Short mmCIF file of C-alpha atoms in Angstrom, two decimals:
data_model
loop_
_atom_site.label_atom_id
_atom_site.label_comp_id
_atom_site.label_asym_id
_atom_site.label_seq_id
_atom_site.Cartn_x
_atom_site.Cartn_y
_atom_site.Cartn_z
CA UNK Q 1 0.00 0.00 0.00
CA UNK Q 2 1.07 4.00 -0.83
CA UNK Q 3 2.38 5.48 1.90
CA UNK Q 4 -0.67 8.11 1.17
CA UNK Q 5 -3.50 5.70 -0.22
CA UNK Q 6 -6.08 5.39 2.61
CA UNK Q 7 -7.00 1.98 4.17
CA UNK Q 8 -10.68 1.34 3.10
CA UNK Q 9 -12.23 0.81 6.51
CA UNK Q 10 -13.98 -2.58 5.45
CA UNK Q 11 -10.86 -4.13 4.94
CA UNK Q 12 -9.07 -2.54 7.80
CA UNK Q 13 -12.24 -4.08 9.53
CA UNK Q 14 -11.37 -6.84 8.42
CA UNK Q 15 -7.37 -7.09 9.38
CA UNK Q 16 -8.55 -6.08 12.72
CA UNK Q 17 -10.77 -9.30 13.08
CA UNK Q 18 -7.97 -11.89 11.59
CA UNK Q 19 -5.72 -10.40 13.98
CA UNK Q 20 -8.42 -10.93 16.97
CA UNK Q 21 -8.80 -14.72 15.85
CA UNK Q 22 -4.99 -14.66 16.32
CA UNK Q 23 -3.66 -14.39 12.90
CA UNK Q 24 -1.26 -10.89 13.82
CA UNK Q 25 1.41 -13.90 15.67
CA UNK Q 26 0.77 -17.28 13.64
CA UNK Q 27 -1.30 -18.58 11.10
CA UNK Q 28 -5.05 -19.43 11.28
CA UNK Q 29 -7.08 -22.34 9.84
CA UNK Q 30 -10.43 -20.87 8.67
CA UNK Q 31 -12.85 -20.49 6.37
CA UNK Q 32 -14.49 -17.66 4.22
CA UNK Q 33 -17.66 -18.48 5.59
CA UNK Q 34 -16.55 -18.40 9.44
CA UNK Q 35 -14.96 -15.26 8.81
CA UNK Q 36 -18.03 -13.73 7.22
CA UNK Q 37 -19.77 -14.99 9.85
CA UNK Q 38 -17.92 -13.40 12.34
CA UNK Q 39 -17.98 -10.40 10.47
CA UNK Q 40 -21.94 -10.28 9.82
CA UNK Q 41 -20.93 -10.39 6.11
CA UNK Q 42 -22.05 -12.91 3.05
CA UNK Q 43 -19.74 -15.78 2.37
CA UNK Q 44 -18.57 -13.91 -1.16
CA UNK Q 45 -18.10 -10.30 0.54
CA UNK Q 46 -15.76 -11.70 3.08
CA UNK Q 47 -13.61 -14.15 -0.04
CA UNK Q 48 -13.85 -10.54 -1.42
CA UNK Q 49 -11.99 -8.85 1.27
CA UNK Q 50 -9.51 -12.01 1.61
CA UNK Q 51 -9.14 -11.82 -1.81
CA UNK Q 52 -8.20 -7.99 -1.82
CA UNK Q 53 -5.75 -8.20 1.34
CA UNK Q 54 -3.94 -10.60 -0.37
CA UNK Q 55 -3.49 -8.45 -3.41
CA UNK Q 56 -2.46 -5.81 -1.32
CA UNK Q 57 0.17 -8.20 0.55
CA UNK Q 58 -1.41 -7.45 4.24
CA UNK Q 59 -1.82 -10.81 4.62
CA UNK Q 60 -0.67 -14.04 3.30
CA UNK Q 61 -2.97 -16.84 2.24
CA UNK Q 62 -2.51 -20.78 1.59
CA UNK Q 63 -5.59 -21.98 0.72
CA UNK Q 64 -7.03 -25.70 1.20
CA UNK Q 65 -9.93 -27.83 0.10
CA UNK Q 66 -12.06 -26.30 2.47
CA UNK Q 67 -10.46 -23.74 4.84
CA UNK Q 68 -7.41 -21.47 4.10
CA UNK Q 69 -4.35 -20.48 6.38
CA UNK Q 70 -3.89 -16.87 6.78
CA UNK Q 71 -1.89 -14.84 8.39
CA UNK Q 72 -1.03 -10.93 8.74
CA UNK Q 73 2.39 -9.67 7.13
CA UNK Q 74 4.11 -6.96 8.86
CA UNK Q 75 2.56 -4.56 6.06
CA UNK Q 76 -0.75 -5.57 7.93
CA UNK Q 77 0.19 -5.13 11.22
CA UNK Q 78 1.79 -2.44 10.94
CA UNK Q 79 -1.53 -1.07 9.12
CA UNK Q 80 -3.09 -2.14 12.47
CA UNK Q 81 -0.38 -0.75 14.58
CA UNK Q 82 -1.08 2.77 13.19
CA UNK Q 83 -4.72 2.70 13.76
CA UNK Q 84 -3.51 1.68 17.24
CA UNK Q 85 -1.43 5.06 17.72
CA UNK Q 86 -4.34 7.86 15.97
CA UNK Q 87 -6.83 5.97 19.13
CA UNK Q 88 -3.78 6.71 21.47
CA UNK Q 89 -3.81 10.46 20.26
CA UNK Q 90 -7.68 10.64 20.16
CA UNK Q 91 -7.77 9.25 24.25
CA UNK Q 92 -4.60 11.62 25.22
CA UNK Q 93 -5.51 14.79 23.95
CA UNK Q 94 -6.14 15.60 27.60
CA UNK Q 95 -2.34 16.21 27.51
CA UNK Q 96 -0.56 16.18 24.14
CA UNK Q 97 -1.11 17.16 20.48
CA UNK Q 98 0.38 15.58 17.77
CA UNK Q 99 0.87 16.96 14.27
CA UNK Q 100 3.07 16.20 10.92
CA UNK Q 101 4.80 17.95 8.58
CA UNK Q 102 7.27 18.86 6.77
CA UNK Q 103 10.32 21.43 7.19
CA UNK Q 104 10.53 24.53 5.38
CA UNK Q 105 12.92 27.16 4.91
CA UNK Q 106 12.03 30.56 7.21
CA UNK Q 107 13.15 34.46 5.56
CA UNK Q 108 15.88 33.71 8.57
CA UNK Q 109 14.21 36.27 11.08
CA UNK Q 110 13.61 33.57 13.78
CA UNK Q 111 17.92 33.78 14.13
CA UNK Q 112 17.10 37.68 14.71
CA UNK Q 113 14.52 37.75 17.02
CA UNK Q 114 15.28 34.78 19.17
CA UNK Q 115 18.58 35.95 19.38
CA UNK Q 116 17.67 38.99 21.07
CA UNK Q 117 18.48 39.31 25.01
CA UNK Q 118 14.67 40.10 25.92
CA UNK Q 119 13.82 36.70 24.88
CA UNK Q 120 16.93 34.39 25.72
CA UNK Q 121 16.65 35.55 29.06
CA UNK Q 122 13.00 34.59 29.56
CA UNK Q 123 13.66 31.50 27.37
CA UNK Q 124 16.22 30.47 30.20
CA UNK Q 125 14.39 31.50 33.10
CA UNK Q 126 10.83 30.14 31.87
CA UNK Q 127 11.86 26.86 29.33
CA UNK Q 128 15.09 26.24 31.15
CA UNK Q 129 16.86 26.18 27.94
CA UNK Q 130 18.52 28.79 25.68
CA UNK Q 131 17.69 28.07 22.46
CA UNK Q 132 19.76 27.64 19.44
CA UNK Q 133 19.88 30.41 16.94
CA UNK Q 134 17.10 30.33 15.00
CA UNK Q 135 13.84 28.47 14.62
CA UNK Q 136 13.05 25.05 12.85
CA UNK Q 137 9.68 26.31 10.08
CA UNK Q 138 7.47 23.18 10.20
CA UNK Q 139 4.53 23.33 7.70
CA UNK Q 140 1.76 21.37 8.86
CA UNK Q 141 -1.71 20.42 6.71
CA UNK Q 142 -4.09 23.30 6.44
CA UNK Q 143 -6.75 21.17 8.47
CA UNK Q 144 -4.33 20.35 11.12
CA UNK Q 145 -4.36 24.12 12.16
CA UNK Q 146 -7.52 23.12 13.96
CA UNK Q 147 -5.53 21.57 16.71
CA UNK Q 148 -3.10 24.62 16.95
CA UNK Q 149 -6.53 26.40 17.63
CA UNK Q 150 -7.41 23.87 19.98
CA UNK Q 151 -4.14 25.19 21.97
CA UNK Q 152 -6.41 28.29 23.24
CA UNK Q 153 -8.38 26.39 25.70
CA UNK Q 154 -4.83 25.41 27.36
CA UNK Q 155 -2.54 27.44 29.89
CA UNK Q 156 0.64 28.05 28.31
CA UNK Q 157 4.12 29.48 29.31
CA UNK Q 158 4.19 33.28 28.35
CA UNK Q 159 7.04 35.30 27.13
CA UNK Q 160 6.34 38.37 27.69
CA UNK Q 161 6.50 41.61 25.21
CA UNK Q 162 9.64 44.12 25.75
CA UNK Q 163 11.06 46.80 24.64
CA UNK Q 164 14.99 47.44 22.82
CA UNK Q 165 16.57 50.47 21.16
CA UNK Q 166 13.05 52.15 21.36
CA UNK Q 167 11.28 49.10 19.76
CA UNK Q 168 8.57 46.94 20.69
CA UNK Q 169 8.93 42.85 20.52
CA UNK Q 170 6.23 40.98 20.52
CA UNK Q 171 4.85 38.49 23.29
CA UNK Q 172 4.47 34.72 22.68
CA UNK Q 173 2.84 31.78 24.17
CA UNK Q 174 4.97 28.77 24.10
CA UNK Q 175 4.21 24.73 25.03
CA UNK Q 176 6.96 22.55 25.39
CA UNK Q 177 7.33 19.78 22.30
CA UNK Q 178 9.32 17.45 21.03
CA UNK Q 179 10.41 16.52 17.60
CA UNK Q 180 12.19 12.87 17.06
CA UNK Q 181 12.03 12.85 21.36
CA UNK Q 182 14.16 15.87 20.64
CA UNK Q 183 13.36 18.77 23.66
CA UNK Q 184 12.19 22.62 22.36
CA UNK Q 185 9.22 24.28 22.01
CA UNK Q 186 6.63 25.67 19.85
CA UNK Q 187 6.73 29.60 19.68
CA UNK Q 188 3.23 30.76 19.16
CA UNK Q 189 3.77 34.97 18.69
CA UNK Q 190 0.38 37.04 20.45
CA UNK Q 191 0.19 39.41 17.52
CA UNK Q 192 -0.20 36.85 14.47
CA UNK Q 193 -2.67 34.57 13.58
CA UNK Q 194 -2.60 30.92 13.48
CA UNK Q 195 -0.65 29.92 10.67
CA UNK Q 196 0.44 26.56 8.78
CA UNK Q 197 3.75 27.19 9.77
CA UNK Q 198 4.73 26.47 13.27
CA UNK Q 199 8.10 27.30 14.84
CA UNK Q 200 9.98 25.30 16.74
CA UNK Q 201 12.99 25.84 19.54
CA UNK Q 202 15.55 23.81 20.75
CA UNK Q 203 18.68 24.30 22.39
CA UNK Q 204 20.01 22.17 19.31
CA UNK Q 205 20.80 22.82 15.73
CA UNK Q 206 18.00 20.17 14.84
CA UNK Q 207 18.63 20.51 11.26
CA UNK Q 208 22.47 19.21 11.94
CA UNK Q 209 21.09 16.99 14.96
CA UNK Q 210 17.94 15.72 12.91
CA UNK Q 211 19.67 15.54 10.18
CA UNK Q 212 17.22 17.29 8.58
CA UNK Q 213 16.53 18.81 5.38
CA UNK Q 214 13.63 21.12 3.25
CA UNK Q 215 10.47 18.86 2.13
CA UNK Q 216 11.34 16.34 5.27
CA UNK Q 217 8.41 14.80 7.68
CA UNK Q 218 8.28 15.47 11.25
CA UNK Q 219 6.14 14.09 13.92
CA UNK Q 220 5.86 17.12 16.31
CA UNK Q 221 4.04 16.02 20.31
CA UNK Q 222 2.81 19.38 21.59
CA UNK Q 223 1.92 19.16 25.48
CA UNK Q 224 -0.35 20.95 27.26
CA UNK Q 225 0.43 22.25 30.74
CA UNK Q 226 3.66 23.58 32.14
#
């Protein structure tokens, strides 16, 4: 399967009820009919479904006179084993966000302004880390910015606005994150809107750390609370 094609959910159904008759460790002895059966299905619907798993190499088949082995390759269960970790998100958004996407180039003012002593100094005192240089640009999906919006209803750790050289910098509200279990934050500045494009500090280069480059996915965990 694409890495983007999405699982139809009567045949990820389906992987999830071969692996409940045990088929995710070893191979099963059963029949189309017992498995449509279990599934509330007709006989053909569920040789179907076999038939279309198989094809897609989520499970492998060795069929008999009247009952087939089958079990789940690692394509399946790892199919299964994502499923598993979007119902972990759903049940823990009590305390953590998570979001994707991929790493952009910035216009190279995040260097600037999180270089300036206003901010380091509350960075240290209030994050407990002086950040590298610079912010990592993470572009998430335009529908993921409803869970950056979601961030409202949460306390979060405020930088407070101050003044240099007769200028004004901006406030921010920040929540710790992590990015490849790699410690920073997400920068969220008072006076913009919520954009696609989060920011991210670290006391790390990440991009030398990470190793990473333009167009890359990231897996970002956002939590909520001090």
């Amino acid at each position: 399967m694409e890495k983007d094609e999405i699982m139809k959910p009567y045949l990820l159904q389906m992987l999830k009820e071969l692996a409940l008759l045990g088929a995710i460790k070893d191979r099963i002895e059963v029949s189309s009919l017992e498995v449509a059966n279990h599934m509330g299905t007709s006989q053909q619907t569920a040789s179907r479904y076999l038939l279309e798993l198989d094809k897609m190499e989520m499970i492998t088949r060795e069929l008999g006179i009247k009952k087939q082995l089958i079990q789940l390759t690692n394509t399946g269960k790892d199919v299964l084993h994502e499923e598993h970790l979007q119902y972990q998100q759903i049940f823990e958004l009590t305390n953590r966000i998570y979001l994707t996407g991929k790493v952009v180039s910035g216009m190279g003012e995040g260097k600037y302004y999180t270089g300036q002593e206003g901010y380091v100094n509350q960075f240290k005192e209030k994050l407990d880390f002086v950040p590298y240089p610079g912010t990592l640009n993470v572009e998430i999906k335009h529908i993921e910015r409803n869970k950056i919006r979601l961030l409202k209803k949460y306390n979060a750790i405020i930088i407070d606005e101050f003044e240099n050289n007769n200028r004004t910098f901006g406030g921010a509200r920040c929540f710790r994150a992590t990015i490849k279990n790699t410690d920073g934050a997400i920068i969220l500045p008072l006076r913009s809107h919520y954009s696609n494009i989060l920011e991210f500090i670290s006391p790390h280069c990440l991009r030398e750390k990470l190793d990473l480059k333009d167009e890359d996915e990231v897996k970002i965990t956002i939590y909520l609370g001090n």
